[in-house]
Amino acid sequence: MGQNICVLYSQHIPPQGAIHPMSGADLKQTLQQGGRIFGTMISINRNPRWIPILDGVGLDYVIIDTEHSPRSRGELGDYLTMFNTISVVPIVRIPIPDSHYVTMAIDAGAQGILAPYCETVDQVREVVKAAKFRPLKGAAAEEALESGTFPSDASQEYLANRNRDNICIIGIESQAAVDNLDAILAVPYVDAIFVGPNDMSISLGVPDDYAQEIYKTTVKGIIDKCEARGLPTLVHHQTPELSEYWIEQGARFVLHGTDRRALAEGFRTEFTRLRGKAASV
């Protein structure tokens, strides 16, 4: 008598009328046309089963954090596989600006990377080559970035098609990076600039004090320099008030909050209301 085998699996099937899954290329096109896109940071959730609930809630993209959050390579791959079934584009914040982490994230299914705390042109060039020319490496990738010369027209077309969805975001998070910003922005193929408020404010001597003029002036200067080159900026704040302020200042690649904050604030708001109601009856 044969053995009975039971296979259980979960597959997200978009409901009828659901938005067709977006791509990194779609996001880049919106930004290049002067539009805005909206997303959040995934910092604590690690199980991919919850991801489908994010479909249709107003997110264009998410940034999955691997700089400060513990995620194995396998966990990241499962996460990215699920995100690529819904209408939210997955981008990965890699641990450090290193080509190995860039290709690891993209090979796992990321449609872009955020390289944190870049301060030098060499760091940016390494990230860009991995994000835009993979699997080309070494001297050939350097020549492609430096002069636009590829091994052949066929190779150039192949690489453009293979990497067309990849969004390359560079983190500017210190005074040293600001001082070097013009040179960093001169590196081709960068798609956007990220400002990390916590790191930036500490570097400016005003930790987490986002009302300080030095912080506001510095970040506004970054946005203006980027917009002059047609590049959008992400300024990652946690409150709607701060995110709205930076939208007003020109941040078009809107990155607001985290899954951790959304979960905590959602429970806090609703149960505060319920406790208040219970106390009044």
Short mmCIF file of C-alpha atoms in Angstrom, two decimals:
data_model
loop_
_atom_site.label_atom_id
_atom_site.label_comp_id
_atom_site.label_asym_id
_atom_site.label_seq_id
_atom_site.Cartn_x
_atom_site.Cartn_y
_atom_site.Cartn_z
CA MET A 1 0.00 0.00 0.00
CA GLY A 2 1.48 3.33 -1.05
CA GLN A 3 2.24 6.08 1.38
CA ASN A 4 -0.05 9.09 1.46
CA ILE A 5 1.83 12.30 0.83
CA CYS A 6 0.26 15.60 1.81
CA VAL A 7 1.83 18.73 0.35
CA LEU A 8 0.81 22.07 1.81
CA TYR A 9 1.71 25.30 0.12
CA SER A 10 0.60 28.91 0.06
CA GLN A 11 0.39 30.96 -3.08
CA HIS A 12 -0.77 34.56 -3.24
CA ILE A 13 -3.20 35.02 -6.12
CA PRO A 14 -4.16 38.66 -6.69
CA PRO A 15 -7.92 39.18 -6.50
CA GLN A 16 -9.88 40.03 -9.62
CA GLY A 17 -9.28 43.67 -10.50
CA ALA A 18 -6.08 43.88 -8.46
CA ILE A 19 -3.30 46.18 -9.55
CA HIS A 20 -0.76 44.45 -11.79
CA PRO A 21 2.55 44.05 -9.94
CA MET A 22 4.74 47.11 -10.38
CA SER A 23 8.40 46.96 -11.30
CA GLY A 24 11.47 48.94 -10.44
CA ALA A 25 11.38 50.31 -13.98
CA ASP A 26 7.86 51.65 -13.34
CA LEU A 27 9.05 53.47 -10.22
CA LYS A 28 12.04 54.95 -12.02
CA GLN A 29 9.84 56.17 -14.85
CA THR A 30 7.46 57.90 -12.41
CA LEU A 31 10.37 59.63 -10.69
CA GLN A 32 12.04 60.62 -13.95
CA GLN A 33 8.80 62.30 -14.98
CA GLY A 34 8.82 64.37 -11.78
CA GLY A 35 6.26 62.28 -9.91
CA ARG A 36 6.21 60.95 -6.35
CA ILE A 37 6.25 57.41 -5.02
CA PHE A 38 5.43 56.23 -1.49
CA GLY A 39 6.89 53.47 0.65
CA THR A 40 7.93 52.29 4.08
CA MET A 41 10.75 50.40 5.81
CA ILE A 42 10.33 46.77 6.85
CA SER A 43 12.37 46.48 10.04
CA ILE A 44 11.01 43.70 12.27
CA ASN A 45 8.71 41.33 10.39
CA ARG A 46 10.50 38.25 9.11
CA ASN A 47 7.76 35.81 8.07
CA PRO A 48 6.65 36.23 4.43
CA ARG A 49 3.11 34.97 5.14
CA TRP A 50 1.93 38.44 6.21
CA ILE A 51 3.19 40.25 3.08
CA PRO A 52 -0.02 39.98 0.97
CA ILE A 53 -1.87 42.27 3.41
CA LEU A 54 0.31 45.13 2.13
CA ASP A 55 -1.24 44.84 -1.33
CA GLY A 56 -3.53 47.78 -2.02
CA VAL A 57 -2.80 49.80 1.15
CA GLY A 58 -1.12 52.69 -0.68
CA LEU A 59 2.47 51.48 -0.91
CA ASP A 60 4.43 51.68 -4.15
CA TYR A 61 7.52 50.06 -2.65
CA VAL A 62 9.11 48.81 0.56
CA ILE A 63 12.69 48.88 1.73
CA ILE A 64 13.62 45.68 3.53
CA ASP A 65 16.26 46.46 6.12
CA THR A 66 19.29 44.20 6.43
CA GLU A 67 21.60 46.85 7.88
CA HIS A 68 20.05 46.94 11.36
CA SER A 69 17.67 43.96 11.21
CA PRO A 70 18.79 40.31 11.49
CA ARG A 71 17.82 38.43 8.32
CA SER A 72 19.46 35.36 6.85
CA ARG A 73 20.04 35.06 3.13
CA GLY A 74 17.33 32.40 2.92
CA GLU A 75 14.82 34.53 4.82
CA LEU A 76 15.52 37.46 2.53
CA GLY A 77 14.98 35.28 -0.54
CA ASP A 78 11.60 34.06 0.75
CA TYR A 79 10.59 37.64 1.54
CA LEU A 80 11.52 38.91 -1.90
CA THR A 81 9.77 36.03 -3.65
CA MET A 82 6.50 36.91 -1.92
CA PHE A 83 6.83 40.66 -2.50
CA ASN A 84 7.31 40.03 -6.20
CA THR A 85 3.79 38.52 -6.35
CA ILE A 86 2.07 41.74 -5.23
CA SER A 87 1.91 45.33 -6.43
CA VAL A 88 4.70 46.56 -4.12
CA VAL A 89 8.30 46.82 -5.36
CA PRO A 90 10.90 45.33 -2.95
CA ILE A 91 14.17 47.20 -2.38
CA VAL A 92 16.83 46.00 0.07
CA ARG A 93 18.92 48.18 2.36
CA ILE A 94 22.19 46.26 2.35
CA PRO A 95 24.45 46.13 5.46
CA ILE A 96 27.35 48.13 3.98
CA PRO A 97 28.19 49.65 0.58
CA ASP A 98 29.79 46.52 -0.84
CA SER A 99 29.31 44.83 -4.22
CA HIS A 100 28.86 41.38 -2.65
CA TYR A 101 25.77 42.51 -0.75
CA VAL A 102 24.40 44.31 -3.81
CA THR A 103 24.50 41.22 -6.02
CA MET A 104 23.31 38.96 -3.21
CA ALA A 105 20.16 41.06 -2.75
CA ILE A 106 19.43 41.41 -6.46
CA ASP A 107 20.09 37.72 -7.16
CA ALA A 108 17.55 36.92 -4.43
CA GLY A 109 14.87 38.99 -6.17
CA ALA A 110 15.32 42.59 -5.02
CA GLN A 111 14.39 45.21 -7.59
CA GLY A 112 16.83 47.68 -6.13
CA ILE A 113 19.24 48.37 -3.29
CA LEU A 114 19.91 51.13 -0.81
CA ALA A 115 23.60 51.38 0.06
CA PRO A 116 23.90 53.03 3.49
CA TYR A 117 26.44 55.56 4.73
CA CYS A 118 28.38 56.22 1.55
CA GLU A 119 31.04 58.92 1.89
CA THR A 120 33.41 58.38 -1.03
CA VAL A 121 33.21 58.18 -4.79
CA ASP A 122 34.93 54.78 -4.72
CA GLN A 123 32.19 53.36 -2.49
CA VAL A 124 29.50 54.65 -4.82
CA ARG A 125 31.23 53.36 -7.95
CA GLU A 126 31.53 49.87 -6.46
CA VAL A 127 27.82 49.82 -5.63
CA VAL A 128 26.74 51.19 -9.01
CA LYS A 129 28.79 48.67 -10.98
CA ALA A 130 27.24 45.78 -9.10
CA ALA A 131 23.69 47.14 -9.34
CA LYS A 132 23.75 48.18 -12.98
CA PHE A 133 26.20 45.85 -14.74
CA ARG A 134 25.84 42.53 -12.94
CA PRO A 135 27.13 39.93 -13.76
CA LEU A 136 29.91 41.95 -15.45
CA LYS A 137 32.75 42.53 -12.98
CA GLY A 138 36.34 43.70 -12.67
CA ALA A 139 38.04 45.72 -15.38
CA ALA A 140 35.15 45.27 -17.83
CA ALA A 141 32.64 46.75 -15.38
CA GLU A 142 35.02 49.60 -14.56
CA GLU A 143 35.40 50.42 -18.25
CA ALA A 144 31.63 50.33 -18.74
CA LEU A 145 31.12 52.81 -15.92
CA GLU A 146 34.06 55.02 -16.84
CA SER A 147 33.60 55.33 -20.59
CA GLY A 148 30.36 53.55 -21.48
CA THR A 149 32.34 50.91 -23.37
CA PHE A 150 31.08 47.33 -23.22
CA PRO A 151 32.56 44.07 -24.55
CA SER A 152 30.04 44.22 -27.43
CA ASP A 153 26.72 45.76 -28.40
CA ALA A 154 25.10 42.43 -27.55
CA SER A 155 26.63 42.53 -24.05
CA GLN A 156 25.43 46.09 -23.52
CA GLU A 157 21.88 45.19 -24.56
CA TYR A 158 21.92 42.05 -22.41
CA LEU A 159 23.05 43.94 -19.31
CA ALA A 160 20.54 46.74 -19.85
CA ASN A 161 17.67 44.25 -20.12
CA ARG A 162 18.82 42.14 -17.19
CA ASN A 163 19.24 45.11 -14.85
CA ARG A 164 16.48 47.43 -16.09
CA ASP A 165 14.43 47.12 -12.88
CA ASN A 166 17.33 47.69 -10.51
CA ILE A 167 17.04 50.92 -8.52
CA CYS A 168 20.35 52.17 -7.12
CA ILE A 169 19.95 54.38 -4.03
CA ILE A 170 22.95 55.95 -2.32
CA GLY A 171 22.85 56.81 1.38
CA ILE A 172 24.12 60.28 2.34
CA GLU A 173 24.18 60.19 6.13
CA SER A 174 27.09 62.30 7.39
CA GLN A 175 28.76 65.68 7.07
CA ALA A 176 31.63 64.00 5.22
CA ALA A 177 29.17 62.70 2.62
CA VAL A 178 27.60 66.14 2.27
CA ASP A 179 31.04 67.67 1.74
CA ASN A 180 31.63 65.14 -1.05
CA LEU A 181 28.13 65.29 -2.52
CA ASP A 182 28.98 66.98 -5.82
CA ALA A 183 31.53 64.27 -6.65
CA ILE A 184 29.14 61.51 -5.58
CA LEU A 185 26.33 62.89 -7.73
CA ALA A 186 28.68 62.96 -10.71
CA VAL A 187 28.83 59.14 -10.68
CA PRO A 188 26.50 57.91 -13.45
CA TYR A 189 23.63 55.46 -13.00
CA VAL A 190 22.66 56.61 -9.48
CA ASP A 191 18.84 56.66 -9.30
CA ALA A 192 18.17 58.36 -5.95
CA ILE A 193 19.74 59.70 -2.76
CA PHE A 194 18.72 58.60 0.73
CA VAL A 195 19.07 60.74 3.85
CA GLY A 196 19.14 58.88 7.17
CA PRO A 197 17.94 61.46 9.72
CA ASN A 198 19.35 59.75 12.80
CA ASP A 199 22.87 59.31 11.44
CA MET A 200 22.83 62.70 9.75
CA SER A 201 21.67 64.59 12.83
CA ILE A 202 24.31 62.90 14.99
CA SER A 203 27.01 63.79 12.46
CA LEU A 204 25.81 67.42 12.53
CA GLY A 205 26.00 67.52 16.33
CA VAL A 206 22.23 67.65 16.97
CA PRO A 207 21.19 64.03 17.65
CA ASP A 208 17.55 63.40 16.68
CA ASP A 209 16.75 67.13 16.94
CA TYR A 210 15.12 67.58 13.57
CA ALA A 211 13.92 71.10 14.30
CA GLN A 212 17.49 72.42 14.39
CA GLU A 213 18.26 74.80 11.55
CA ILE A 214 21.56 73.09 10.71
CA TYR A 215 19.71 69.83 10.10
CA LYS A 216 16.94 71.38 8.02
CA THR A 217 19.35 73.50 5.99
CA THR A 218 21.66 70.55 5.31
CA VAL A 219 18.90 68.21 4.17
CA LYS A 220 17.23 70.90 2.08
CA GLY A 221 20.59 71.53 0.41
CA ILE A 222 20.87 67.83 -0.46
CA ILE A 223 17.38 67.81 -1.96
CA ASP A 224 18.06 70.92 -4.03
CA LYS A 225 21.36 69.60 -5.41
CA CYS A 226 19.73 66.30 -6.31
CA GLU A 227 16.72 67.91 -7.98
CA ALA A 228 19.05 70.09 -10.04
CA ARG A 229 20.33 66.82 -11.53
CA GLY A 230 16.89 65.26 -11.82
CA LEU A 231 17.50 62.88 -8.91
CA PRO A 232 14.81 62.26 -6.25
CA THR A 233 15.56 62.16 -2.53
CA LEU A 234 14.33 59.95 0.30
CA VAL A 235 14.21 61.47 3.81
CA HIS A 236 13.17 58.73 6.21
CA HIS A 237 11.11 60.09 9.10
CA GLN A 238 8.69 58.36 11.45
CA THR A 239 5.87 60.87 11.99
CA PRO A 240 3.39 62.10 9.37
CA GLU A 241 4.21 65.68 10.33
CA LEU A 242 7.92 65.33 9.54
CA SER A 243 7.28 63.32 6.38
CA GLU A 244 4.80 65.97 5.20
CA TYR A 245 7.35 68.71 5.90
CA TRP A 246 9.95 67.06 3.70
CA ILE A 247 7.43 66.42 0.94
CA GLU A 248 6.84 70.18 0.99
CA GLN A 249 10.60 70.70 0.78
CA GLY A 250 10.83 68.59 -2.37
CA ALA A 251 11.41 64.97 -1.28
CA ARG A 252 9.66 62.95 -4.01
CA PHE A 253 10.84 59.42 -3.16
CA VAL A 254 8.68 59.38 -0.03
CA LEU A 255 9.87 56.93 2.64
CA HIS A 256 7.71 57.02 5.76
CA GLY A 257 7.77 55.01 8.97
CA THR A 258 8.37 51.31 9.55
CA ASP A 259 6.31 48.17 9.99
CA ARG A 260 7.24 48.31 13.67
CA ARG A 261 5.81 51.80 14.11
CA ALA A 262 2.69 51.05 12.07
CA LEU A 263 1.92 48.01 14.22
CA ALA A 264 2.53 49.80 17.51
CA GLU A 265 0.67 52.98 16.55
CA GLY A 266 -2.25 51.04 15.13
CA PHE A 267 -2.77 49.10 18.36
CA ARG A 268 -2.11 52.16 20.53
CA THR A 269 -4.59 54.36 18.70
CA GLU A 270 -7.42 51.84 18.57
CA PHE A 271 -7.08 50.48 22.11
CA THR A 272 -6.73 53.96 23.59
CA ARG A 273 -10.03 54.76 21.90
CA LEU A 274 -11.68 51.56 23.14
CA ARG A 275 -10.45 52.06 26.71
CA GLY A 276 -11.75 55.61 26.64
CA LYS A 277 -15.13 54.40 25.46
CA ALA A 278 -15.27 51.68 28.10
CA ALA A 279 -14.47 54.22 30.82
CA SER A 280 -17.38 56.42 29.74
CA VAL A 281 -20.15 53.80 29.87
#
